[in-house]
The first five atom37 places (N, CA, C, CB, O) and aatype in JSON, in Angstrom:
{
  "aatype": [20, 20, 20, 20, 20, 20, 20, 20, 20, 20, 20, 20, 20, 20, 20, 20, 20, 20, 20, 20, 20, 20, 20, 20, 20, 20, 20, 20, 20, 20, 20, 20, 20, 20, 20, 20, 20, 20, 20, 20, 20, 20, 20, 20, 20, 20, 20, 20, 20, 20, 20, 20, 20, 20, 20, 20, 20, 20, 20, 20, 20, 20, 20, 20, 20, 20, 20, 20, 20, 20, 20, 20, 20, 20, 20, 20, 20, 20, 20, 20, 20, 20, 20, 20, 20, 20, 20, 20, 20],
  "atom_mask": [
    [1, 1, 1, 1, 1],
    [1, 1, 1, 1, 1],
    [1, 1, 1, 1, 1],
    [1, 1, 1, 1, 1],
    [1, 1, 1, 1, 1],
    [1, 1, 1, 1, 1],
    [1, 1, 1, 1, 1],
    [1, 1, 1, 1, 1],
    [1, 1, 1, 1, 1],
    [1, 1, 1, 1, 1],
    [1, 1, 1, 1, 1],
    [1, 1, 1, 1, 1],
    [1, 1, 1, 1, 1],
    [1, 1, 1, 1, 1],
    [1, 1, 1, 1, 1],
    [1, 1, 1, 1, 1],
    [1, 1, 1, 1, 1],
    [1, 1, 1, 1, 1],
    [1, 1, 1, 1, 1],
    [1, 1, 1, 1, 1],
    [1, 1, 1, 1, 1],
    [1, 1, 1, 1, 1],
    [1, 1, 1, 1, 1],
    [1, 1, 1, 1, 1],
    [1, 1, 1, 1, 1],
    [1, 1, 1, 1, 1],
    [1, 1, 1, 1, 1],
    [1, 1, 1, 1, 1],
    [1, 1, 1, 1, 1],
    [1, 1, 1, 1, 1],
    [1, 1, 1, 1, 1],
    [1, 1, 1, 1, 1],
    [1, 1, 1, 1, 1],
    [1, 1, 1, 1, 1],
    [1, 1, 1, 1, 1],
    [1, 1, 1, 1, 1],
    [1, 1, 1, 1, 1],
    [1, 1, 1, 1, 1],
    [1, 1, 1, 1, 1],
    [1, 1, 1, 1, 1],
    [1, 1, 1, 1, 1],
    [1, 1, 1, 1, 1],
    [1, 1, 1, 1, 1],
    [1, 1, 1, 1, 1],
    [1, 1, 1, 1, 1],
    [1, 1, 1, 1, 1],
    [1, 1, 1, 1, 1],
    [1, 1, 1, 1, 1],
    [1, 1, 1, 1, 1],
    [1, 1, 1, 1, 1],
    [1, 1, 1, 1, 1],
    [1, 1, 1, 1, 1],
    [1, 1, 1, 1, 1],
    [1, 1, 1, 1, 1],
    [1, 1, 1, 1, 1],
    [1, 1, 1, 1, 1],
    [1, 1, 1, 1, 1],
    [1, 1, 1, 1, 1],
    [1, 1, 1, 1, 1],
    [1, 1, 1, 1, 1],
    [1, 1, 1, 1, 1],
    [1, 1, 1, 1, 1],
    [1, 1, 1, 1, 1],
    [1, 1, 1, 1, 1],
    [1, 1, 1, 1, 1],
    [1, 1, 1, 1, 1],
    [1, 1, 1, 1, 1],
    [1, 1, 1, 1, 1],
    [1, 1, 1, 1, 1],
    [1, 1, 1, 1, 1],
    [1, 1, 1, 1, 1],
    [1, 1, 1, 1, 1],
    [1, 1, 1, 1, 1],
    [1, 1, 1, 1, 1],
    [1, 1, 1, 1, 1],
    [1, 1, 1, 1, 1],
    [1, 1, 1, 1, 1],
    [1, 1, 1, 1, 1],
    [1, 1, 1, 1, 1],
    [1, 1, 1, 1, 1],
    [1, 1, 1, 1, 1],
    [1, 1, 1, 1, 1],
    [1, 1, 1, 1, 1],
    [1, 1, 1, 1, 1],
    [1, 1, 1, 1, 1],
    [1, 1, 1, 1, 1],
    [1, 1, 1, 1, 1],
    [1, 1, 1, 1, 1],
    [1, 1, 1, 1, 1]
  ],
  "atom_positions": [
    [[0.85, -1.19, 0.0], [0.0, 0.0, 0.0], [0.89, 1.24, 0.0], [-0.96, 0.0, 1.23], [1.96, 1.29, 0.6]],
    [[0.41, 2.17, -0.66], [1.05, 3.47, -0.87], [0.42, 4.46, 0.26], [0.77, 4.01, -2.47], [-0.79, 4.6, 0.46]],
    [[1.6, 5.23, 1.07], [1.03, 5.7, 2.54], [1.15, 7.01, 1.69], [2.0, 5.45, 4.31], [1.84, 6.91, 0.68]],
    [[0.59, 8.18, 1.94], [0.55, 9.34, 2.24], [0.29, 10.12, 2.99], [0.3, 9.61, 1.84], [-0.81, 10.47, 3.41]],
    [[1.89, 10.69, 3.37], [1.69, 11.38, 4.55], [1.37, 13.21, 4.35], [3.07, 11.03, 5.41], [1.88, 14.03, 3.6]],
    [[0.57, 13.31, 5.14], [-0.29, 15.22, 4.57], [-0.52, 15.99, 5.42], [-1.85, 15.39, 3.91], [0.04, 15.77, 6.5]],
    [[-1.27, 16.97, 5.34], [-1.59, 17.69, 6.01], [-2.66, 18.67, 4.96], [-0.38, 18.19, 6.68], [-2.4, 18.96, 3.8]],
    [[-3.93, 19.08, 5.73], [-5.15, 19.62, 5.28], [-4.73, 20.88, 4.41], [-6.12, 19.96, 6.53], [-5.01, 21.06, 3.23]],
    [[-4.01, 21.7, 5.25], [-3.99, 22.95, 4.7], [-2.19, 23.05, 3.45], [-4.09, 24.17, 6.37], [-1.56, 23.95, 2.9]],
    [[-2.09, 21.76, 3.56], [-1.39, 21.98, 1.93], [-1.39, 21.17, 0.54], [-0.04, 21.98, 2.08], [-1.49, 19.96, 0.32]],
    [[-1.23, 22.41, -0.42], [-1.7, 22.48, -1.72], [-1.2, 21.79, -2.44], [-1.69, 23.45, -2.23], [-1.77, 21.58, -3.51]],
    [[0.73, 20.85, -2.02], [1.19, 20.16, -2.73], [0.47, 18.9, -2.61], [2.41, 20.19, -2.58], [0.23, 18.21, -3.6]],
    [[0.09, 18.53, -1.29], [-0.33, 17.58, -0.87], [-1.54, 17.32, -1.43], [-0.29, 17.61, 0.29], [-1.71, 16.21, -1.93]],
    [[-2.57, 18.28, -1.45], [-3.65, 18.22, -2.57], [-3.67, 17.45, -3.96], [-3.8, 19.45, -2.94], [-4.36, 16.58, -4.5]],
    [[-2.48, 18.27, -4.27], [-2.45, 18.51, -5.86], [-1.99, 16.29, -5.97], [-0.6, 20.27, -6.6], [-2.61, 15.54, -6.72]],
    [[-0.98, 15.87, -5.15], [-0.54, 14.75, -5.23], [-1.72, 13.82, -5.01], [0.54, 14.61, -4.39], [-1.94, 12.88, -5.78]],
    [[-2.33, 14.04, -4.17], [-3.98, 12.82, -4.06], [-4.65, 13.0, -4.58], [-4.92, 12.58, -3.08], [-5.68, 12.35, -4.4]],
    [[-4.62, 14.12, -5.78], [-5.58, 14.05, -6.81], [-5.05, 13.67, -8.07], [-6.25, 15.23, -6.94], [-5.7, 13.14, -8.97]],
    [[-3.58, 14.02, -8.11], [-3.16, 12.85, -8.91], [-3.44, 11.73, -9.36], [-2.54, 12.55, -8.66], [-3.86, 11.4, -10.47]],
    [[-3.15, 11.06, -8.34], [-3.23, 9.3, -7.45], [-4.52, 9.0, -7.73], [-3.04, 9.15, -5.48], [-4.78, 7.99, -8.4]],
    [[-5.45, 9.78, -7.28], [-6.58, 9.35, -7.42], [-7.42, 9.5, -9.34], [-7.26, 10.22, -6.15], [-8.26, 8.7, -9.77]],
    [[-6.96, 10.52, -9.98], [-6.88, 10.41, -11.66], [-6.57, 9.4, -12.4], [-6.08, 11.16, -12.19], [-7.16, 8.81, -13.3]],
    [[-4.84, 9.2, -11.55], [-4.4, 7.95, -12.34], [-4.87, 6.41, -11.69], [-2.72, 8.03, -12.42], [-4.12, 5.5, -12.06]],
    [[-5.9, 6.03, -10.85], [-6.5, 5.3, -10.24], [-5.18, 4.37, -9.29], [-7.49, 4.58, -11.3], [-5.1, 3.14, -9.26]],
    [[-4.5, 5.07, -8.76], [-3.23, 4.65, -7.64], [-4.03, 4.2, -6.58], [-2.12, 5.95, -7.05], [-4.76, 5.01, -6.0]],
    [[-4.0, 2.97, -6.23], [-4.42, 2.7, -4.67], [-3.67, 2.99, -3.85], [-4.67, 1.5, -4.27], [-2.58, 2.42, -3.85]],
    [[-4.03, 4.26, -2.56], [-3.2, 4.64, -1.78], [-4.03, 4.86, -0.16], [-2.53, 5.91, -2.52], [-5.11, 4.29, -0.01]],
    [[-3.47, 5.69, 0.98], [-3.93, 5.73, 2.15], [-3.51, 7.09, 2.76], [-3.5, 4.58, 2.85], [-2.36, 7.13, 3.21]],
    [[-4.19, 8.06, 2.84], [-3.96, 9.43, 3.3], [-3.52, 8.97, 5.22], [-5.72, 10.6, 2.93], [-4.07, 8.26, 6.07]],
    [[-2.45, 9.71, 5.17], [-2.39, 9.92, 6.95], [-1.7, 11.36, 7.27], [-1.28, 8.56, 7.82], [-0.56, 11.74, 7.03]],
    [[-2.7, 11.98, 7.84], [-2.79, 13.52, 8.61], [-1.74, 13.38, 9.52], [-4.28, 13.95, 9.48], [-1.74, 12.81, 10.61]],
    [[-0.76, 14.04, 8.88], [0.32, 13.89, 9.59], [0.33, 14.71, 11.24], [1.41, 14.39, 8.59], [1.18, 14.69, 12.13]],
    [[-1.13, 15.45, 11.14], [-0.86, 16.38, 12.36], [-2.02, 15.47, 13.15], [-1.16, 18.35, 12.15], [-2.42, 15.88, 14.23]],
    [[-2.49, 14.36, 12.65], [-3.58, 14.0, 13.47], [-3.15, 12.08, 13.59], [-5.33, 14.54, 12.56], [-4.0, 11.22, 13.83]],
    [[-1.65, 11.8, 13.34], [-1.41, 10.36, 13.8], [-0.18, 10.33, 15.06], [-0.91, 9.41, 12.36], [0.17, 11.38, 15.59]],
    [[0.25, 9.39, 15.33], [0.46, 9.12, 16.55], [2.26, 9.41, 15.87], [-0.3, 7.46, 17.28], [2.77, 9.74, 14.8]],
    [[2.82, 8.95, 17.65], [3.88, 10.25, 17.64], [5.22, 9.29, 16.67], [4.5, 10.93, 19.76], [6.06, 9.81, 15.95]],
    [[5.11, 8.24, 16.87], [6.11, 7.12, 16.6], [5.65, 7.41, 14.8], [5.7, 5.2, 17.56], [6.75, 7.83, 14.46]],
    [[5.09, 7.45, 13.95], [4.85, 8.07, 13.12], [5.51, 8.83, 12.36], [4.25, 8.43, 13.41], [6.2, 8.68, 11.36]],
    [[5.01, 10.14, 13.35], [5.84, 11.89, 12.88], [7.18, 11.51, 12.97], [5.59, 13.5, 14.1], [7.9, 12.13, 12.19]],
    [[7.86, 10.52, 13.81], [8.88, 10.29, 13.84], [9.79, 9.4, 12.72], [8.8, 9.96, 14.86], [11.01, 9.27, 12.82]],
    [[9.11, 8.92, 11.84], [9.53, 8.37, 10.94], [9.29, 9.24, 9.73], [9.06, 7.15, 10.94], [10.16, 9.39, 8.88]],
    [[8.44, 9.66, 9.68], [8.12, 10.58, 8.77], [9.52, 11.78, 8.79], [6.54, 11.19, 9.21], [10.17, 11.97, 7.76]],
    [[9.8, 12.4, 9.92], [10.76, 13.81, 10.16], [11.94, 12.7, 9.55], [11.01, 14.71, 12.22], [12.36, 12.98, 8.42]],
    [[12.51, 11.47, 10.21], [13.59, 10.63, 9.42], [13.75, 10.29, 8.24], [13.7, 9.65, 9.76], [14.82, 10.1, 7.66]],
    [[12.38, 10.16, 7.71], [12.73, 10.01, 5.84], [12.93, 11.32, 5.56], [11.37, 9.38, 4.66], [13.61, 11.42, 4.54]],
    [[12.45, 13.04, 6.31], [12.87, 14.0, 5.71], [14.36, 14.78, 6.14], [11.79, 14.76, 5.79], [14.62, 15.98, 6.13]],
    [[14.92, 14.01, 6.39], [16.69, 14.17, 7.39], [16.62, 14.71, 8.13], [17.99, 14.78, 6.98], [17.13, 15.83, 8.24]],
    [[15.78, 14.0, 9.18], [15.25, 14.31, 10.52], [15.29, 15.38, 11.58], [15.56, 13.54, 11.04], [15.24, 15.2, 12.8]],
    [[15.4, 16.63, 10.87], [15.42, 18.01, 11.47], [13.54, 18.43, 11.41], [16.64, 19.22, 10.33], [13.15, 19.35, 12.14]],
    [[12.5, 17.67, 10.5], [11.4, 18.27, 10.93], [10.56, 17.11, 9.78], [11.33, 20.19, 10.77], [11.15, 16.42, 8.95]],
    [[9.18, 17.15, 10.0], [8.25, 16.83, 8.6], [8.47, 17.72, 7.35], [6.65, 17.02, 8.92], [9.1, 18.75, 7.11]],
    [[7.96, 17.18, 6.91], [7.6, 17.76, 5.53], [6.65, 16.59, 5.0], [9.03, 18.07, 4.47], [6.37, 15.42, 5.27]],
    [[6.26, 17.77, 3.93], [4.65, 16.94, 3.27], [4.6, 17.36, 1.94], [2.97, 17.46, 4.02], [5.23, 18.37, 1.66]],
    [[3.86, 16.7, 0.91], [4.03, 15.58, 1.14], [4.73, 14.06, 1.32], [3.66, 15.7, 0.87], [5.47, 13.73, 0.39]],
    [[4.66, 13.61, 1.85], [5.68, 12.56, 1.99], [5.36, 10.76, 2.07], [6.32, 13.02, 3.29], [4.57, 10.13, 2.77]],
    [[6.13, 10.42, 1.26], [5.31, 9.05, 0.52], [6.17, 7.98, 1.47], [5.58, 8.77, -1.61], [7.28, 8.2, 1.94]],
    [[5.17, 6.45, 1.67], [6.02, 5.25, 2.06], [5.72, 4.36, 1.44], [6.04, 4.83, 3.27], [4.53, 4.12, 1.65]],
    [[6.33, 3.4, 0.46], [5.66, 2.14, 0.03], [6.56, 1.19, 0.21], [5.15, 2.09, -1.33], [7.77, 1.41, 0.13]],
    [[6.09, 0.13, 0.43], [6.9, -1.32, 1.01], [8.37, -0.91, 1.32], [6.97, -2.72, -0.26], [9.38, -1.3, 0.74]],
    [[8.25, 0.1, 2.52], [9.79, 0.23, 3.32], [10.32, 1.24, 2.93], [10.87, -0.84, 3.12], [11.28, 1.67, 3.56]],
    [[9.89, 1.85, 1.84], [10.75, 2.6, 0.64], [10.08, 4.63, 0.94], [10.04, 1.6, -1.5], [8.9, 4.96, 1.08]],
    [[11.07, 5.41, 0.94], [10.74, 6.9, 1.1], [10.63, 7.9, 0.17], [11.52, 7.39, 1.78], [11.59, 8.02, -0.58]],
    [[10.12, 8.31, 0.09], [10.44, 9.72, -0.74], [9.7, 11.07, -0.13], [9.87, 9.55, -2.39], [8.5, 11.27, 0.01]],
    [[10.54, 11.72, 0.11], [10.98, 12.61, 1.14], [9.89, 13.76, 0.47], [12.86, 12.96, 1.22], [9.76, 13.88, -0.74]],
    [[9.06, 14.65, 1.58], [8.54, 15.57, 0.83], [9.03, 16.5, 0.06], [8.0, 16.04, 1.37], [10.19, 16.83, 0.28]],
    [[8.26, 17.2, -1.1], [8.74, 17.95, -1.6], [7.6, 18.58, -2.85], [10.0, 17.36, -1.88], [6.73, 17.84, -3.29]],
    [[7.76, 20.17, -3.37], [6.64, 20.43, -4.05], [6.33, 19.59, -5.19], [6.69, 21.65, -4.42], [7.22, 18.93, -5.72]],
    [[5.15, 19.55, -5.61], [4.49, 18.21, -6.36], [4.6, 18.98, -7.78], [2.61, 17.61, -5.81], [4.25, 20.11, -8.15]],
    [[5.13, 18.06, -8.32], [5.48, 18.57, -10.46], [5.09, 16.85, -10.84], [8.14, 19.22, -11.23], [5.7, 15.87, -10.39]],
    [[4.04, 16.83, -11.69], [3.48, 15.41, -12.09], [4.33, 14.45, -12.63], [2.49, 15.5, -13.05], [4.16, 13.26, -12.37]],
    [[5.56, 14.97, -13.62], [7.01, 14.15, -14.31], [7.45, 14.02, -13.39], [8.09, 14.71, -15.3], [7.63, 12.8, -13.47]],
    [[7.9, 14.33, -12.25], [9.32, 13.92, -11.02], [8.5, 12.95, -9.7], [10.19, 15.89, -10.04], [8.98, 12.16, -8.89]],
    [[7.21, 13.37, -9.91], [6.22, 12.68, -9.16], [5.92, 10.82, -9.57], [4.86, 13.65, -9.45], [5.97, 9.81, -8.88]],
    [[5.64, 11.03, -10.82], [5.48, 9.94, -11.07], [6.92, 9.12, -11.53], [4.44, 10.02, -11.97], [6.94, 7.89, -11.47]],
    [[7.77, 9.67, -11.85], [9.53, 8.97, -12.09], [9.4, 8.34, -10.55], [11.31, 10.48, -12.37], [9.29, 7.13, -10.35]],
    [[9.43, 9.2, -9.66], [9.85, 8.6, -7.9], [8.53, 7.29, -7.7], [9.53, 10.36, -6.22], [8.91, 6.32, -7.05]],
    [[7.53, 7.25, -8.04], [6.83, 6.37, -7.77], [6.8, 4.83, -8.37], [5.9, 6.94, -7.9], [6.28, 3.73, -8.19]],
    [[7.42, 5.31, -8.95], [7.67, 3.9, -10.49], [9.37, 3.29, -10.26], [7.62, 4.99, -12.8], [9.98, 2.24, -10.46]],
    [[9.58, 4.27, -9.88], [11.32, 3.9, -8.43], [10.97, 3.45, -7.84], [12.25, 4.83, -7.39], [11.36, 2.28, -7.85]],
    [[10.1, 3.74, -6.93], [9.42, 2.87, -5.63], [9.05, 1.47, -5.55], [8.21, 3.37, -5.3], [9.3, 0.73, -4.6]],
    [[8.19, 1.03, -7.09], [8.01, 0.1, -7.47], [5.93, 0.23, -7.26], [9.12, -0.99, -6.66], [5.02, -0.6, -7.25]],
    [[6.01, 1.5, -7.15], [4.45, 1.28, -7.16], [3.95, 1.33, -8.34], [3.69, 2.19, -6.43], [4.45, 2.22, -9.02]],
    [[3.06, 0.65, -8.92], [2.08, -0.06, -10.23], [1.07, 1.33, -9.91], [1.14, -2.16, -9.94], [0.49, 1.73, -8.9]],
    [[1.22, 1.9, -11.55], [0.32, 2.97, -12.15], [-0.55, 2.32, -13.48], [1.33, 4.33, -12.65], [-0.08, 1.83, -14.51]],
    [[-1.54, 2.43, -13.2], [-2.33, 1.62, -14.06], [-2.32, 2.32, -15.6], [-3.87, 1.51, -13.39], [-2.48, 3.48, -15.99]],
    [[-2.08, 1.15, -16.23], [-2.18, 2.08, -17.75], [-0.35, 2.48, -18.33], [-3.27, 4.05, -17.28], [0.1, 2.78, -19.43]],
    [[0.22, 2.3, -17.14], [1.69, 2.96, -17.6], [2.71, 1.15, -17.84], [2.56, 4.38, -15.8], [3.11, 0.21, -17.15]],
    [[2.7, 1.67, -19.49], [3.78, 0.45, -19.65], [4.99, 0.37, -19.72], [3.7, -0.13, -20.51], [5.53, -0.73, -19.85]]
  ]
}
């Protein structure tokens, strides 16, 4: 499963789950200001652990560190990851 980690009031984070959700990506939103602390803490470590950032992706073990959402560098890192985009051969 593809985690996404977010927060309400940002626009990159928006713009990326509506992506996901266009290109029919099965994924899992988590409010980064509304999950538990062991969490934020992994989350601030995939972002070189001086703070969060959002949005910020996990799939089977694997990170990619937040950063503003551009649909080409978005989808290159996800297909790195090894996550299956439907339609993309």
């Amino acid at each position: 499963m593809l985690y996404v980690y977010s927060a309400t009031w940002c626009p990159h984070c928006q713009k990326a789950i509506t992506w996901l959700k266009n290109q029919k990506v099965p994924f899992e939103v988590i409010d980064i200001e509304k999950t538990d602390e062991e969490t934020v803490k992994k989350v601030v470590a995939a972002n070189g652990g001086e703070d969060w950032v959002v949005p910020t992706l996990e799939f089977n073990g694997q990170w990619r560190e937040g950063k503003v959402f551009e649909a080409a560098s978005f989808r290159e890192d996800l297909i790195r990851m090894g996550v299956e985009i439907p339609g993309n051969a």
